[in-house]
Every structure is written in C-alpha cells, then in structure tokens.
CSV table of C-alpha atoms in Angstrom, one decimal:
chain,number,residue,atom,x,y,z
A,1254,MET,CA,-117.2,143.6,248.2
A,1255,SER,CA,-120.4,145.7,248.8
A,1256,GLN,CA,-123.1,143.1,248.1
A,1257,THR,CA,-122.4,139.4,248.4
A,1258,ARG,CA,-124.4,137.3,245.9
A,1259,ILE,CA,-125.1,133.7,246.7
A,1260,LEU,CA,-126.7,131.4,244.2
A,1261,ALA,CA,-128.8,128.5,245.6
A,1262,LEU,CA,-129.3,125.4,243.4
A,1263,VAL,CA,-131.9,123.0,244.6
A,1264,GLY,CA,-131.6,119.4,243.6
A,1265,SER,CA,-135.3,118.6,243.9
A,1266,LEU,CA,-137.5,119.9,241.1
A,1267,ARG,CA,-140.8,119.2,242.9
A,1268,ALA,CA,-142.9,122.4,243.6
A,1269,GLY,CA,-143.5,121.5,247.2
A,1270,SER,CA,-139.9,120.3,247.9
A,1271,ILE,CA,-138.7,120.7,251.4
A,1272,ASN,CA,-135.2,121.3,250.0
A,1273,ARG,CA,-136.7,124.2,248.1
A,1274,GLN,CA,-138.3,125.5,251.3
A,1275,LEU,CA,-134.9,125.2,253.1
A,1276,ALA,CA,-133.4,127.3,250.3
A,1277,GLU,CA,-136.1,129.9,250.8
A,1278,ALA,CA,-135.5,129.8,254.6
A,1279,ALA,CA,-131.7,130.3,253.9
A,1280,ALA,CA,-132.5,133.3,251.7
A,1281,HIS,CA,-134.7,134.6,254.6
A,1282,THR,CA,-131.7,134.5,257.0
A,1283,ALA,CA,-129.4,136.4,254.7
A,1284,PRO,CA,-128.0,139.4,256.6
A,1285,GLU,CA,-127.8,142.9,255.2
A,1286,GLY,CA,-125.4,143.1,252.3
A,1287,VAL,CA,-126.1,139.5,251.3
A,1288,GLN,CA,-128.5,138.4,248.6
A,1289,VAL,CA,-129.4,134.7,248.2
A,1290,ASP,CA,-131.1,134.0,244.8
A,1291,ILE,CA,-132.7,130.6,244.1
A,1292,PHE,CA,-132.0,129.4,240.6
A,1293,ASP,CA,-135.1,128.3,238.7
A,1294,GLY,CA,-135.0,126.1,235.7
A,1295,LEU,CA,-132.6,123.3,236.5
A,1296,GLY,CA,-135.2,120.9,235.0
A,1297,ASP,CA,-135.1,122.8,231.7
A,1298,ILE,CA,-131.4,122.3,231.1
A,1299,PRO,CA,-130.5,119.4,228.7
A,1300,PHE,CA,-128.2,116.7,230.0
A,1301,TYR,CA,-124.6,117.7,229.5
A,1302,ASN,CA,-123.2,116.6,226.2
A,1303,GLU,CA,-120.1,117.9,224.6
A,1304,ASP,CA,-121.7,117.7,221.2
A,1305,ILE,CA,-124.1,120.5,222.2
A,1306,ASP,CA,-121.5,122.4,224.2
A,1307,VAL,CA,-120.2,124.4,221.3
A,1308,PRO,CA,-119.2,128.0,221.5
A,1309,GLY,CA,-122.0,130.2,220.2
A,1310,GLN,CA,-124.4,127.2,220.2
A,1311,VAL,CA,-124.7,126.4,223.9
A,1312,PRO,CA,-128.4,125.7,224.8
A,1313,ALA,CA,-129.9,129.0,226.2
A,1314,THR,CA,-130.9,127.3,229.5
A,1315,ALA,CA,-127.4,126.0,230.1
A,1316,GLN,CA,-125.9,129.5,229.3
A,1317,VAL,CA,-128.3,131.1,231.7
A,1318,LEU,CA,-127.1,128.7,234.4
A,1319,ARG,CA,-123.4,129.4,233.6
A,1320,ASP,CA,-124.0,133.1,233.7
A,1321,ALA,CA,-125.8,132.9,237.0
A,1322,VAL,CA,-123.0,130.8,238.5
A,1323,GLY,CA,-120.4,133.2,237.1
A,1324,ALA,CA,-122.2,136.2,238.5
A,1325,ALA,CA,-122.5,134.7,242.0
A,1326,ASP,CA,-119.8,135.1,244.7
A,1327,ALA,CA,-120.7,131.7,246.2
A,1328,LEU,CA,-123.0,128.7,245.7
A,1329,LEU,CA,-125.3,127.1,248.2
A,1330,LEU,CA,-126.4,123.6,247.1
A,1331,PHE,CA,-129.5,121.9,248.5
A,1332,VAL,CA,-129.4,118.2,247.9
A,1333,PRO,CA,-132.0,115.5,248.6
A,1334,GLU,CA,-131.0,111.9,248.3
A,1335,TYR,CA,-132.3,110.0,245.3
A,1336,ASN,CA,-131.5,106.2,245.5
A,1337,GLY,CA,-128.6,106.9,247.7
A,1338,THR,CA,-127.0,109.7,245.7
A,1339,ILE,CA,-127.2,113.2,244.2
A,1340,PRO,CA,-130.2,114.0,242.0
A,1341,ALA,CA,-129.5,114.1,238.3
A,1342,ALA,CA,-130.7,117.7,237.9
A,1343,LEU,CA,-128.1,119.0,240.4
A,1344,LYS,CA,-125.3,116.8,239.0
A,1345,ASN,CA,-126.1,118.1,235.5
A,1346,ALA,CA,-126.0,121.7,236.7
A,1347,ILE,CA,-122.5,121.0,238.2
A,1348,ASP,CA,-121.4,119.4,235.0
A,1349,TRP,CA,-122.6,122.4,232.9
A,1350,ALA,CA,-120.9,124.9,235.3
A,1351,SER,CA,-117.7,123.0,235.2
A,1352,ARG,CA,-117.2,123.6,231.4
A,1353,PRO,CA,-115.2,124.6,229.5
A,1354,TYR,CA,-112.7,122.3,231.3
A,1355,GLY,CA,-110.5,124.2,233.7
A,1356,ALA,CA,-112.3,127.5,233.1
A,1357,GLY,CA,-115.9,126.8,234.0
A,1358,SER,CA,-118.0,129.3,236.0
A,1359,ILE,CA,-117.8,127.1,239.1
A,1360,LYS,CA,-114.0,127.3,239.2
A,1361,GLY,CA,-112.9,128.7,242.5
A,1362,LYS,CA,-116.4,129.4,243.8
A,1363,PRO,CA,-116.9,128.8,247.5
A,1364,ILE,CA,-119.6,126.2,247.9
A,1365,ALA,CA,-121.7,125.0,250.8
A,1366,VAL,CA,-123.8,121.9,250.8
A,1367,VAL,CA,-127.1,121.4,252.7
A,1368,SER,CA,-128.6,117.9,252.6
A,1369,ALA,CA,-132.0,116.9,253.6
A,1370,SER,CA,-133.9,113.7,253.5
A,1371,ILE,CA,-137.0,111.9,254.9
A,1372,SER,CA,-134.6,109.2,256.2
A,1373,GLN,CA,-132.5,109.2,259.4
A,1374,ASN,CA,-129.4,109.3,257.1
A,1375,ALA,CA,-130.1,113.0,256.4
A,1376,ALA,CA,-129.0,112.5,252.7
A,1377,LYS,CA,-125.4,112.1,253.9
A,1378,TRP,CA,-124.5,109.9,250.9
A,1379,ALA,CA,-125.9,112.4,248.4
A,1380,HIS,CA,-124.1,115.1,250.4
A,1381,GLY,CA,-120.8,113.3,250.1
A,1382,ASP,CA,-121.3,112.8,246.3
A,1383,THR,CA,-122.2,116.5,245.9
A,1384,VAL,CA,-119.1,117.6,247.8
A,1385,LYS,CA,-117.0,115.3,245.6
A,1386,ALA,CA,-118.6,116.4,242.3
A,1387,ALA,CA,-118.4,120.1,243.2
A,1388,GLY,CA,-114.8,119.8,244.2
A,1389,VAL,CA,-113.7,117.9,241.1
A,1390,ALA,CA,-115.6,120.4,239.0
A,1391,GLY,CA,-113.4,123.1,240.4
A,1392,GLY,CA,-115.4,124.6,243.2
A,1393,THR,CA,-114.0,125.4,246.6
A,1394,VAL,CA,-116.0,123.4,249.1
A,1395,VAL,CA,-116.3,125.2,252.4
A,1396,GLU,CA,-116.1,122.3,254.9
A,1397,SER,CA,-117.4,124.4,257.9
A,1398,ALA,CA,-120.5,125.3,256.0
A,1399,HIS,CA,-122.2,121.9,255.7
A,1400,LEU,CA,-125.6,121.1,257.2
A,1401,HIS,CA,-127.7,117.9,257.3
A,1402,PHE,CA,-131.4,117.6,258.0
A,1403,ALA,CA,-132.9,114.2,258.8
A,1404,THR,CA,-136.6,113.1,258.9
A,1405,ILE,CA,-137.7,116.2,257.1
A,1406,GLY,CA,-141.1,114.7,256.3
A,1407,GLN,CA,-141.9,114.7,260.0
A,1408,ARG,CA,-140.0,117.8,261.1
A,1409,PHE,CA,-141.5,120.1,258.5
A,1410,ALA,CA,-144.8,118.3,258.0
A,1411,GLU,CA,-146.8,121.1,259.6
A,1412,SER,CA,-144.7,124.1,259.0
A,1413,HIS,CA,-142.2,125.8,256.6
A,1414,PRO,CA,-138.5,125.6,257.7
A,1415,ARG,CA,-138.5,129.4,258.0
A,1416,ASP,CA,-140.9,128.9,261.0
A,1417,ASP,CA,-138.4,126.6,262.7
A,1418,ALA,CA,-136.0,128.6,264.9
A,1419,GLU,CA,-133.4,125.9,265.1
A,1420,ALA,CA,-133.4,125.4,261.3
A,1421,LEU,CA,-133.1,129.2,260.7
A,1422,THR,CA,-130.2,129.4,263.2
A,1423,GLN,CA,-128.4,126.5,261.4
A,1424,LEU,CA,-129.1,127.9,257.9
A,1425,ALA,CA,-127.9,131.4,259.0
A,1426,ALA,CA,-124.6,129.9,260.3
A,1427,VAL,CA,-124.1,128.2,256.9
A,1428,VAL,CA,-124.8,131.5,255.0
A,1429,THR,CA,-122.4,133.3,257.4
A,1430,GLU,CA,-119.6,130.8,256.8
A,1431,LEU,CA,-120.2,130.9,253.0
A,1432,VAL,CA,-120.2,134.7,253.0
A,1433,ALA,CA,-116.9,134.7,255.0
A,1434,ALA,CA,-115.4,132.3,252.5
A,1435,ALA,CA,-116.6,134.4,249.5
A,1436,ARG,CA,-115.2,137.6,251.0
A,1437,GLN,CA,-111.9,135.9,251.8
A,1438,SER,CA,-111.6,134.6,248.2
A,1439,VAL,CA,-112.1,138.2,246.9
A,1440,ASP,CA,-109.6,139.6,249.3
A,1441,ALA,CA,-107.0,136.9,248.4
C-alpha cells in the first residue's frame, strides 16, 4: 500500500467544534505516506430510510459518503456526547455506510474512535455507543486506537489542539495504530 487514506468523520456539525479541531490536528500528525481527509457534509445527508435507499436513486449526498468510505483504507471517528450518546449525524453516516446490508462500504474497515466532551466523562458513553454501532455495521474497531479527551472547553479554550503537544502525541499514536491496522488488513 503506497498511500494510506484515512477518512475522518466528525460528529459535531458546529463550525467551531473542538471535535473538528481534533480531526484537523490528527490530519496534521499524519506521517509521510498517510493522508487524513475530513469529510464535509454529514449534515446534508438525509436520515437513513430504506424507501430512499434504492439502487440508482440513492440521494447524492449519501452516495458521496458511501464512495468516500469505500475509497478510504480506514475510518477515524470523532464523537462528542449529545445527551449521553452519539450525535445523530454520525450515527446516520454509519447507517448509510452500512448498507446494502452485509456489503456496505464500512464492512471490514479498520475504525478508531476519538471522543471529546466538555465534561469529565470525556464522552465515554458516546464513545461506547459509537464503537458498538460501527462494529454492528460491519467495521473492524481497532481497540488499541481509542482516545478520550475530557474538559475540552477548558483545555482548548485558548488554543487549537494542534498547538497542544500532548494532544498531538496522543492523536499521532491513534493514527499510527489505525494505519498499522489498515496495512495489516490489506496484507491479510
């Protein structure tokens, strides 16, 4: 595998989202030969509905997501916690990528989950729900590539995560683990 492509999906749609900033920082840590692309447009994808998931008639925004997931070697999911669980936009993306049943673009993809919250909980409930949803959808969750950030409103209030040496080191480790899993799945 000459270039490893990682697709980052960010559960927060807010322009100033710290989860988005964490994704940007992760992309910044990517070593040579690894490209981390952040998917834009999760908010434009209609809620999953089998009535509109018809071959040749799939909504364009959902097809763009499926194609991006299919082209990636691995997925890096950034999840905030909304009312104790996964944000609807990220869950919806997982649902679209899981179809058609048993053959969705997420099937067999190595997946890492990074959770971040303003609470001390570090979005661990949302993290767990995301791991569950991604695994049930057919993804291969890389247990060694998980990361949790707590009290992000305080920690990153004055600076972008890419300016936090510890955060960069932790994100780089996640990217490294995910790349290893992606390369191993190609070699298998």
